[in-house]
Amino acid sequence: MLHCRTIFLSDIHLGNKDCQAAYLLNFLNQTKADTIYLLGDILDLWAMQKQVCWSPEQNAVIQSLLAKADQGTEVIYIPGNHDEEFRHWAGRQFGNIKLQLRGCHTTALGKKLLLLHGDEFDKEVNFGRFHAWLGDNLYDFLLFLNRWSNRLRRALGGRYFSLAAFIKSKVPGAQQAIARYRDAAVAKAKRSGFDGVVCGHIHHPEISLQDGIIYCNDGDWIDNCTALIEQQDGSLTLYHWTEQSHTLAAMPIAVLAEEQPAQSKVA
C-alpha cells in the first residue's frame, strides 16, 4: 500500500451510469493518505434526477471514504456544480467528513495551493449558451461511444481505453476551451496570492507550470480515471488507474517536483 501525504479526487459522478467506480475502489484500497480532498461532483445529482444508476462498487466507494475518515484520514469535501446542493451545508461536518466551499493546502515543499471545483470559470470558457449546450450533448455522445467501445474491448480481451479523451484531444475547439479554463484558474490563483491551484470540472487531467503558478487538474472517474497525489516529499503526481495500473508499480503519467520547472499535460 502506498502511504502518500495527500490525495485529490474530483468528478467521480456517483449515481451516473458512466462512473468508473470499480477502478476508483481499487485505487482507494491500495492507497493511504493523511488527507483526502474531494473537489466536487462526487455525487451526480443531475444524472440521478433522470435515472439513478447505483452499483455495489459505487456504494463501496462511499463506504471506503467513510472508513478512511473514521480511521484518522482528514477528508474534506468541496462540492461542485453536479452536487451543488451540498454547498448549503458548507462549514458543517457530516460524521468525520468536513464540507467547505473552497480549500487551501500547503505542500511539504511549502507551496500554497488553492482548492476548488472550477465551475466558477465557466463564463470565461464558454462561447455562448448554444455552444455550452452543444458541448454538453456532444460529451454525452462521447461517453456513449466510450461505454460501448470498452464493452467491446473487454469482450475481445482488451483493456480500458478512453475513447472520449482521445477524441477530445483531437478537437481544436475543445483544446481552446481547456486552455481558457487553465488561464482562468491560474489567474485566480495568482490574484489570490497562491503558488498554485488544484481543480477538476472539465475532465481533463493535467499538471503544468504557467506564469510561475502550478496548475493541477485531477481529472475524473468518468472516462480518464485519474487522481492527483502529493508524495511525502511534496512532489505532485498524476496517476491513471485502470486495468493497466492496478498495482503501485505502475508509472505515474505526470510528475511535478521542485526541481522540475515545467511538466507534461495529459490528453
PDB file of C-alpha atoms in Angstrom:
ATOM      1  CA  MET A   1       0.000   0.000   0.000  1.00  0.00           C
ATOM      2  CA  LEU A   2       1.232   3.469  -0.904  1.00  0.00           C
ATOM      3  CA  HIS A   3       1.182   5.935   2.000  1.00  0.00           C
ATOM      4  CA  CYS A   4       1.087   9.378   0.418  1.00  0.00           C
ATOM      5  CA  ARG A   5       0.667  12.754   2.044  1.00  0.00           C
ATOM      6  CA  THR A   6      -2.417  13.925   0.142  1.00  0.00           C
ATOM      7  CA  ILE A   7      -4.903  12.598  -2.420  1.00  0.00           C
ATOM      8  CA  PHE A   8      -7.009  14.899  -4.608  1.00  0.00           C
ATOM      9  CA  LEU A   9     -10.103  13.425  -6.291  1.00  0.00           C
ATOM     10  CA  SER A  10     -12.952  15.010  -8.205  1.00  0.00           C
ATOM     11  CA  ASP A  11     -15.675  14.301 -10.751  1.00  0.00           C
ATOM     12  CA  ILE A  12     -16.401  10.788  -9.549  1.00  0.00           C
ATOM     13  CA  HIS A  13     -20.083  11.191 -10.544  1.00  0.00           C
ATOM     14  CA  LEU A  14     -21.527   8.509  -8.286  1.00  0.00           C
ATOM     15  CA  GLY A  15     -25.050   7.728  -9.456  1.00  0.00           C
ATOM     16  CA  ASN A  16     -24.105   8.180 -13.112  1.00  0.00           C
ATOM     17  CA  LYS A  17     -24.092   5.133 -15.386  1.00  0.00           C
ATOM     18  CA  ASP A  18     -20.648   6.084 -16.703  1.00  0.00           C
ATOM     19  CA  CYS A  19     -18.983   6.246 -13.264  1.00  0.00           C
ATOM     20  CA  GLN A  20     -15.889   4.006 -13.223  1.00  0.00           C
ATOM     21  CA  ALA A  21     -16.340   3.102  -9.560  1.00  0.00           C
ATOM     22  CA  ALA A  22     -14.572  -0.273  -9.749  1.00  0.00           C
ATOM     23  CA  TYR A  23     -11.289   1.375 -10.776  1.00  0.00           C
ATOM     24  CA  LEU A  24     -11.624   4.045  -8.079  1.00  0.00           C
ATOM     25  CA  LEU A  25     -12.367   1.420  -5.434  1.00  0.00           C
ATOM     26  CA  ASN A  26      -9.197  -0.462  -6.381  1.00  0.00           C
ATOM     27  CA  PHE A  27      -7.229   2.792  -6.150  1.00  0.00           C
ATOM     28  CA  LEU A  28      -8.646   3.567  -2.689  1.00  0.00           C
ATOM     29  CA  ASN A  29      -7.877   0.048  -1.483  1.00  0.00           C
ATOM     30  CA  GLN A  30      -4.217   0.409  -2.467  1.00  0.00           C
ATOM     31  CA  THR A  31      -3.557   3.895  -1.123  1.00  0.00           C
ATOM     32  CA  LYS A  32      -3.452   5.575   2.261  1.00  0.00           C
ATOM     33  CA  ALA A  33      -3.259   9.326   2.818  1.00  0.00           C
ATOM     34  CA  ASP A  34      -3.054  11.813   5.673  1.00  0.00           C
ATOM     35  CA  THR A  35      -5.587  14.000   3.835  1.00  0.00           C
ATOM     36  CA  ILE A  36      -8.091  13.387   1.038  1.00  0.00           C
ATOM     37  CA  TYR A  37      -9.683  16.309  -0.798  1.00  0.00           C
ATOM     38  CA  LEU A  38     -12.901  15.646  -2.717  1.00  0.00           C
ATOM     39  CA  LEU A  39     -13.081  18.521  -5.204  1.00  0.00           C
ATOM     40  CA  GLY A  40     -16.657  18.360  -6.385  1.00  0.00           C
ATOM     41  CA  ASP A  41     -19.062  16.309  -8.488  1.00  0.00           C
ATOM     42  CA  ILE A  42     -18.586  13.364  -6.164  1.00  0.00           C
ATOM     43  CA  LEU A  43     -22.312  12.643  -6.394  1.00  0.00           C
ATOM     44  CA  ASP A  44     -24.028  13.349  -9.713  1.00  0.00           C
ATOM     45  CA  LEU A  45     -27.359  14.754  -8.552  1.00  0.00           C
ATOM     46  CA  TRP A  46     -28.093  15.979 -12.090  1.00  0.00           C
ATOM     47  CA  ALA A  47     -27.868  12.480 -13.535  1.00  0.00           C
ATOM     48  CA  MET A  48     -29.839  10.981 -10.651  1.00  0.00           C
ATOM     49  CA  GLN A  49     -32.754  13.333 -11.365  1.00  0.00           C
ATOM     50  CA  LYS A  50     -33.155  11.485 -14.669  1.00  0.00           C
ATOM     51  CA  GLN A  51     -32.037   7.969 -13.756  1.00  0.00           C
ATOM     52  CA  VAL A  52     -30.293   6.559 -10.696  1.00  0.00           C
ATOM     53  CA  CYS A  53     -27.548   4.070 -11.546  1.00  0.00           C
ATOM     54  CA  TRP A  54     -26.102   2.893  -8.250  1.00  0.00           C
ATOM     55  CA  SER A  55     -23.867  -0.171  -8.383  1.00  0.00           C
ATOM     56  CA  PRO A  56     -22.383  -2.163  -5.472  1.00  0.00           C
ATOM     57  CA  GLU A  57     -18.981  -0.706  -6.428  1.00  0.00           C
ATOM     58  CA  GLN A  58     -20.323   2.850  -6.088  1.00  0.00           C
ATOM     59  CA  ASN A  59     -21.693   2.026  -2.656  1.00  0.00           C
ATOM     60  CA  ALA A  60     -18.312   0.515  -1.721  1.00  0.00           C
ATOM     61  CA  VAL A  61     -16.558   3.764  -2.743  1.00  0.00           C
ATOM     62  CA  ILE A  62     -18.726   5.706  -0.268  1.00  0.00           C
ATOM     63  CA  GLN A  63     -18.046   3.133   2.453  1.00  0.00           C
ATOM     64  CA  SER A  64     -14.293   3.270   1.755  1.00  0.00           C
ATOM     65  CA  LEU A  65     -14.170   7.079   2.081  1.00  0.00           C
ATOM     66  CA  LEU A  66     -16.230   6.995   5.289  1.00  0.00           C
ATOM     67  CA  ALA A  67     -13.978   4.276   6.721  1.00  0.00           C
ATOM     68  CA  LYS A  68     -10.829   6.253   5.913  1.00  0.00           C
ATOM     69  CA  ALA A  69     -12.309   9.308   7.636  1.00  0.00           C
ATOM     70  CA  ASP A  70     -13.192   7.225  10.701  1.00  0.00           C
ATOM     71  CA  GLN A  71      -9.661   5.781  10.800  1.00  0.00           C
ATOM     72  CA  GLY A  72      -7.959   9.175  11.032  1.00  0.00           C
ATOM     73  CA  THR A  73      -7.643  10.432   7.437  1.00  0.00           C
ATOM     74  CA  GLU A  74      -8.763  14.045   7.153  1.00  0.00           C
ATOM     75  CA  VAL A  75     -11.429  14.073   4.426  1.00  0.00           C
ATOM     76  CA  ILE A  76     -12.532  17.458   3.087  1.00  0.00           C
ATOM     77  CA  TYR A  77     -15.414  17.704   0.614  1.00  0.00           C
ATOM     78  CA  ILE A  78     -15.673  20.785  -1.630  1.00  0.00           C
ATOM     79  CA  PRO A  79     -18.912  20.410  -3.669  1.00  0.00           C
ATOM     80  CA  GLY A  80     -19.096  21.095  -7.403  1.00  0.00           C
ATOM     81  CA  ASN A  81     -21.924  22.005  -9.743  1.00  0.00           C
ATOM     82  CA  HIS A  82     -23.364  18.473 -10.029  1.00  0.00           C
ATOM     83  CA  ASP A  83     -23.566  18.219  -6.229  1.00  0.00           C
ATOM     84  CA  GLU A  84     -24.080  21.930  -5.546  1.00  0.00           C
ATOM     85  CA  GLU A  85     -26.900  21.230  -3.071  1.00  0.00           C
ATOM     86  CA  PHE A  86     -24.186  20.345  -0.562  1.00  0.00           C
ATOM     87  CA  ARG A  87     -22.804  23.876  -0.804  1.00  0.00           C
ATOM     88  CA  HIS A  88     -25.643  24.947   1.506  1.00  0.00           C
ATOM     89  CA  TRP A  89     -24.024  22.821   4.211  1.00  0.00           C
ATOM     90  CA  ALA A  90     -20.545  24.337   3.897  1.00  0.00           C
ATOM     91  CA  GLY A  91     -18.871  24.793   7.266  1.00  0.00           C
ATOM     92  CA  ARG A  92     -20.557  21.750   8.724  1.00  0.00           C
ATOM     93  CA  GLN A  93     -19.285  18.260   9.317  1.00  0.00           C
ATOM     94  CA  PHE A  94     -21.033  15.005   8.447  1.00  0.00           C
ATOM     95  CA  GLY A  95     -19.509  12.263  10.510  1.00  0.00           C
ATOM     96  CA  ASN A  96     -15.798  12.864  10.081  1.00  0.00           C
ATOM     97  CA  ILE A  97     -16.098  14.499   6.643  1.00  0.00           C
ATOM     98  CA  LYS A  98     -15.851  18.306   6.509  1.00  0.00           C
ATOM     99  CA  LEU A  99     -17.731  20.382   3.930  1.00  0.00           C
ATOM    100  CA  GLN A 100     -16.138  23.573   2.570  1.00  0.00           C
ATOM    101  CA  LEU A 101     -16.761  25.895  -0.374  1.00  0.00           C
ATOM    102  CA  ARG A 102     -13.023  26.155  -1.093  1.00  0.00           C
ATOM    103  CA  GLY A 103      -9.814  24.962   0.441  1.00  0.00           C
ATOM    104  CA  CYS A 104      -6.172  25.829   0.948  1.00  0.00           C
ATOM    105  CA  HIS A 105      -3.451  23.205   1.105  1.00  0.00           C
ATOM    106  CA  THR A 106       0.239  23.698   1.815  1.00  0.00           C
ATOM    107  CA  THR A 107       2.518  21.015   0.384  1.00  0.00           C
ATOM    108  CA  ALA A 108       5.569  19.547   2.080  1.00  0.00           C
ATOM    109  CA  LEU A 109       7.612  21.901  -0.119  1.00  0.00           C
ATOM    110  CA  GLY A 110       5.737  24.899   1.291  1.00  0.00           C
ATOM    111  CA  LYS A 111       3.660  25.540  -1.832  1.00  0.00           C
ATOM    112  CA  LYS A 112       0.288  27.090  -1.037  1.00  0.00           C
ATOM    113  CA  LEU A 113      -2.444  25.645  -3.274  1.00  0.00           C
ATOM    114  CA  LEU A 114      -5.950  26.969  -3.869  1.00  0.00           C
ATOM    115  CA  LEU A 115      -8.503  24.133  -3.971  1.00  0.00           C
ATOM    116  CA  LEU A 116     -11.839  24.437  -5.751  1.00  0.00           C
ATOM    117  CA  HIS A 117     -14.066  22.558  -8.168  1.00  0.00           C
ATOM    118  CA  GLY A 118     -13.760  25.029 -11.041  1.00  0.00           C
ATOM    119  CA  ASP A 119     -17.280  25.596 -12.376  1.00  0.00           C
ATOM    120  CA  GLU A 120     -16.927  29.280 -11.471  1.00  0.00           C
ATOM    121  CA  PHE A 121     -14.739  29.660 -14.567  1.00  0.00           C
ATOM    122  CA  ASP A 122     -17.473  28.544 -16.985  1.00  0.00           C
ATOM    123  CA  LYS A 123     -18.312  32.086 -18.073  1.00  0.00           C
ATOM    124  CA  GLU A 124     -14.695  32.646 -19.075  1.00  0.00           C
ATOM    125  CA  VAL A 125     -14.593  29.399 -21.075  1.00  0.00           C
ATOM    126  CA  ASN A 126     -17.956  29.073 -22.836  1.00  0.00           C
ATOM    127  CA  PHE A 127     -18.573  30.648 -26.214  1.00  0.00           C
ATOM    128  CA  GLY A 128     -22.289  31.152 -25.513  1.00  0.00           C
ATOM    129  CA  ARG A 129     -25.396  29.245 -24.474  1.00  0.00           C
ATOM    130  CA  PHE A 130     -25.674  27.330 -27.749  1.00  0.00           C
ATOM    131  CA  HIS A 131     -22.046  26.227 -27.647  1.00  0.00           C
ATOM    132  CA  ALA A 132     -22.397  25.221 -23.986  1.00  0.00           C
ATOM    133  CA  TRP A 133     -25.498  23.159 -24.802  1.00  0.00           C
ATOM    134  CA  LEU A 134     -23.786  21.651 -27.834  1.00  0.00           C
ATOM    135  CA  GLY A 135     -20.683  20.815 -25.790  1.00  0.00           C
ATOM    136  CA  ASP A 136     -22.704  19.045 -23.096  1.00  0.00           C
ATOM    137  CA  ASN A 137     -24.613  16.961 -25.605  1.00  0.00           C
ATOM    138  CA  LEU A 138     -21.524  16.088 -27.609  1.00  0.00           C
ATOM    139  CA  TYR A 139     -19.797  14.962 -24.423  1.00  0.00           C
ATOM    140  CA  ASP A 140     -22.770  12.738 -23.581  1.00  0.00           C
ATOM    141  CA  PHE A 141     -22.411  11.212 -27.033  1.00  0.00           C
ATOM    142  CA  LEU A 142     -18.673  10.701 -26.488  1.00  0.00           C
ATOM    143  CA  LEU A 143     -19.413   8.910 -23.206  1.00  0.00           C
ATOM    144  CA  PHE A 144     -21.897   6.696 -25.047  1.00  0.00           C
ATOM    145  CA  LEU A 145     -19.182   5.789 -27.563  1.00  0.00           C
ATOM    146  CA  ASN A 146     -16.689   5.313 -24.732  1.00  0.00           C
ATOM    147  CA  ARG A 147     -19.031   2.984 -22.844  1.00  0.00           C
ATOM    148  CA  TRP A 148     -19.806   0.710 -25.771  1.00  0.00           C
ATOM    149  CA  SER A 149     -16.312   0.687 -27.255  1.00  0.00           C
ATOM    150  CA  ASN A 150     -14.909  -0.509 -23.920  1.00  0.00           C
ATOM    151  CA  ARG A 151     -17.562  -3.183 -23.594  1.00  0.00           C
ATOM    152  CA  LEU A 152     -16.435  -4.452 -26.978  1.00  0.00           C
ATOM    153  CA  ARG A 153     -12.760  -4.218 -25.995  1.00  0.00           C
ATOM    154  CA  ARG A 154     -13.370  -6.228 -22.824  1.00  0.00           C
ATOM    155  CA  ALA A 155     -15.333  -8.861 -24.766  1.00  0.00           C
ATOM    156  CA  LEU A 156     -12.319  -9.218 -27.050  1.00  0.00           C
ATOM    157  CA  GLY A 157      -9.893  -9.407 -24.113  1.00  0.00           C
ATOM    158  CA  GLY A 158      -8.646  -5.836 -24.415  1.00  0.00           C
ATOM    159  CA  ARG A 159      -8.017  -3.249 -21.721  1.00  0.00           C
ATOM    160  CA  TYR A 160      -9.744   0.015 -20.913  1.00  0.00           C
ATOM    161  CA  PHE A 161      -9.126   2.878 -23.330  1.00  0.00           C
ATOM    162  CA  SER A 162     -10.644   6.346 -23.013  1.00  0.00           C
ATOM    163  CA  LEU A 163     -12.054   6.928 -26.469  1.00  0.00           C
ATOM    164  CA  ALA A 164     -13.761  10.082 -25.205  1.00  0.00           C
ATOM    165  CA  ALA A 165     -10.474  11.602 -24.034  1.00  0.00           C
ATOM    166  CA  PHE A 166      -8.761  10.616 -27.288  1.00  0.00           C
ATOM    167  CA  ILE A 167     -11.429  12.291 -29.424  1.00  0.00           C
ATOM    168  CA  LYS A 168     -11.423  15.437 -27.259  1.00  0.00           C
ATOM    169  CA  SER A 169      -7.650  15.697 -27.682  1.00  0.00           C
ATOM    170  CA  LYS A 170      -8.143  15.917 -31.455  1.00  0.00           C
ATOM    171  CA  VAL A 171     -10.834  18.623 -31.448  1.00  0.00           C
ATOM    172  CA  PRO A 172      -9.360  22.157 -31.749  1.00  0.00           C
ATOM    173  CA  GLY A 173     -12.389  23.791 -30.087  1.00  0.00           C
ATOM    174  CA  ALA A 174     -12.073  21.515 -27.069  1.00  0.00           C
ATOM    175  CA  GLN A 175      -8.381  22.311 -26.708  1.00  0.00           C
ATOM    176  CA  GLN A 176      -9.137  26.034 -26.904  1.00  0.00           C
ATOM    177  CA  ALA A 177     -11.731  25.705 -24.135  1.00  0.00           C
ATOM    178  CA  ILE A 178      -9.270  23.746 -21.961  1.00  0.00           C
ATOM    179  CA  ALA A 179      -6.645  26.468 -22.463  1.00  0.00           C
ATOM    180  CA  ARG A 180      -9.138  29.186 -21.480  1.00  0.00           C
ATOM    181  CA  TYR A 181     -10.083  27.239 -18.368  1.00  0.00           C
ATOM    182  CA  ARG A 182      -6.423  26.787 -17.401  1.00  0.00           C
ATOM    183  CA  ASP A 183      -5.772  30.502 -17.925  1.00  0.00           C
ATOM    184  CA  ALA A 184      -8.743  31.440 -15.736  1.00  0.00           C
ATOM    185  CA  ALA A 185      -7.716  29.063 -12.932  1.00  0.00           C
ATOM    186  CA  VAL A 186      -4.105  30.255 -12.986  1.00  0.00           C
ATOM    187  CA  ALA A 187      -5.191  33.898 -12.970  1.00  0.00           C
ATOM    188  CA  LYS A 188      -7.468  33.271  -9.993  1.00  0.00           C
ATOM    189  CA  ALA A 189      -4.670  31.616  -8.011  1.00  0.00           C
ATOM    190  CA  LYS A 190      -2.252  34.411  -8.871  1.00  0.00           C
ATOM    191  CA  ARG A 191      -4.691  37.173  -7.860  1.00  0.00           C
ATOM    192  CA  SER A 192      -5.395  35.401  -4.578  1.00  0.00           C
ATOM    193  CA  GLY A 193      -1.720  35.054  -3.652  1.00  0.00           C
ATOM    194  CA  PHE A 194      -1.404  31.273  -4.076  1.00  0.00           C
ATOM    195  CA  ASP A 195       1.503  29.315  -5.546  1.00  0.00           C
ATOM    196  CA  GLY A 196      -0.871  27.045  -7.430  1.00  0.00           C
ATOM    197  CA  VAL A 197      -4.369  25.713  -7.942  1.00  0.00           C
ATOM    198  CA  VAL A 198      -5.907  22.237  -7.869  1.00  0.00           C
ATOM    199  CA  CYS A 199      -9.285  21.772  -9.525  1.00  0.00           C
ATOM    200  CA  GLY A 200     -11.418  19.425 -11.602  1.00  0.00           C
ATOM    201  CA  HIS A 201     -14.663  20.089 -13.503  1.00  0.00           C
ATOM    202  CA  ILE A 202     -13.515  19.859 -17.135  1.00  0.00           C
ATOM    203  CA  HIS A 203     -12.455  16.179 -17.055  1.00  0.00           C
ATOM    204  CA  HIS A 204      -9.005  16.934 -18.417  1.00  0.00           C
ATOM    205  CA  PRO A 205      -6.157  15.726 -16.154  1.00  0.00           C
ATOM    206  CA  GLU A 206      -3.075  17.910 -16.291  1.00  0.00           C
ATOM    207  CA  ILE A 207      -0.072  19.147 -14.359  1.00  0.00           C
ATOM    208  CA  SER A 208       1.718  22.217 -15.671  1.00  0.00           C
ATOM    209  CA  LEU A 209       3.542  25.363 -14.628  1.00  0.00           C
ATOM    210  CA  GLN A 210       2.150  28.564 -16.132  1.00  0.00           C
ATOM    211  CA  ASP A 211       3.213  32.113 -15.306  1.00  0.00           C
ATOM    212  CA  GLY A 212       5.013  30.738 -12.259  1.00  0.00           C
ATOM    213  CA  ILE A 213       1.780  29.174 -10.972  1.00  0.00           C
ATOM    214  CA  ILE A 214       1.298  25.422 -10.503  1.00  0.00           C
ATOM    215  CA  TYR A 215      -1.818  24.229 -12.332  1.00  0.00           C
ATOM    216  CA  CYS A 216      -3.198  20.798 -11.433  1.00  0.00           C
ATOM    217  CA  ASN A 217      -6.391  19.260 -12.704  1.00  0.00           C
ATOM    218  CA  ASP A 218      -7.019  15.880 -11.102  1.00  0.00           C
ATOM    219  CA  GLY A 219      -9.249  14.714 -13.961  1.00  0.00           C
ATOM    220  CA  ASP A 220     -12.251  12.468 -13.399  1.00  0.00           C
ATOM    221  CA  TRP A 221     -13.614   8.950 -12.899  1.00  0.00           C
ATOM    222  CA  ILE A 222     -15.976   9.013 -15.875  1.00  0.00           C
ATOM    223  CA  ASP A 223     -13.558   8.450 -18.744  1.00  0.00           C
ATOM    224  CA  ASN A 224      -9.990   9.363 -17.668  1.00  0.00           C
ATOM    225  CA  CYS A 225      -9.834   7.574 -14.279  1.00  0.00           C
ATOM    226  CA  THR A 226      -7.175   9.806 -12.732  1.00  0.00           C
ATOM    227  CA  ALA A 227      -6.130  11.028  -9.290  1.00  0.00           C
ATOM    228  CA  LEU A 228      -3.602  13.607  -8.117  1.00  0.00           C
ATOM    229  CA  ILE A 229      -1.275  12.541  -5.310  1.00  0.00           C
ATOM    230  CA  GLU A 230       1.127  14.566  -3.195  1.00  0.00           C
ATOM    231  CA  GLN A 231       4.006  12.297  -2.246  1.00  0.00           C
ATOM    232  CA  GLN A 232       5.713  12.551   1.132  1.00  0.00           C
ATOM    233  CA  ASP A 233       8.458  14.711  -0.411  1.00  0.00           C
ATOM    234  CA  GLY A 234       5.915  17.247  -1.663  1.00  0.00           C
ATOM    235  CA  SER A 235       6.048  16.278  -5.336  1.00  0.00           C
ATOM    236  CA  LEU A 236       2.726  16.150  -7.166  1.00  0.00           C
ATOM    237  CA  THR A 237       1.955  13.042  -9.196  1.00  0.00           C
ATOM    238  CA  LEU A 238      -0.918  12.314 -11.553  1.00  0.00           C
ATOM    239  CA  TYR A 239      -1.985   8.669 -11.768  1.00  0.00           C
ATOM    240  CA  HIS A 240      -4.139   6.949 -14.374  1.00  0.00           C
ATOM    241  CA  TRP A 241      -5.796   3.940 -12.722  1.00  0.00           C
ATOM    242  CA  THR A 242      -7.469   1.195 -14.779  1.00  0.00           C
ATOM    243  CA  GLU A 243      -6.537  -2.403 -15.608  1.00  0.00           C
ATOM    244  CA  GLN A 244      -3.146  -1.184 -16.799  1.00  0.00           C
ATOM    245  CA  SER A 245      -2.258   0.215 -13.379  1.00  0.00           C
ATOM    246  CA  HIS A 246      -3.815  -1.978 -10.732  1.00  0.00           C
ATOM    247  CA  THR A 247      -0.507  -2.226  -8.930  1.00  0.00           C
ATOM    248  CA  LEU A 248       1.564   0.525  -7.395  1.00  0.00           C
ATOM    249  CA  ALA A 249       4.457  -0.498  -9.607  1.00  0.00           C
ATOM    250  CA  ALA A 250       2.722   1.329 -12.447  1.00  0.00           C
ATOM    251  CA  MET A 251       4.413   4.501 -13.625  1.00  0.00           C
ATOM    252  CA  PRO A 252       2.598   7.800 -12.994  1.00  0.00           C
ATOM    253  CA  ILE A 253       1.587   9.777 -16.074  1.00  0.00           C
ATOM    254  CA  ALA A 254       2.854  13.151 -14.848  1.00  0.00           C
ATOM    255  CA  VAL A 255       5.020  14.442 -12.008  1.00  0.00           C
ATOM    256  CA  LEU A 256       5.787  17.949 -10.773  1.00  0.00           C
ATOM    257  CA  ALA A 257       8.636  18.274  -8.287  1.00  0.00           C
ATOM    258  CA  GLU A 258      10.533  21.330  -7.029  1.00  0.00           C
ATOM    259  CA  GLU A 259      13.463  20.728  -9.351  1.00  0.00           C
ATOM    260  CA  GLN A 260      11.252  20.355 -12.421  1.00  0.00           C
ATOM    261  CA  PRO A 261      10.351  23.779 -13.883  1.00  0.00           C
ATOM    262  CA  ALA A 262       7.696  22.507 -16.296  1.00  0.00           C
ATOM    263  CA  GLN A 263       5.617  19.405 -16.720  1.00  0.00           C
ATOM    264  CA  SER A 264       3.528  17.395 -19.106  1.00  0.00           C
ATOM    265  CA  LYS A 265      -0.144  17.549 -19.884  1.00  0.00           C
ATOM    266  CA  VAL A 266      -2.450  14.591 -20.299  1.00  0.00           C
ATOM    267  CA  ALA A 267      -4.632  14.427 -23.374  1.00  0.00           C
TER     268      ALA A 267
END
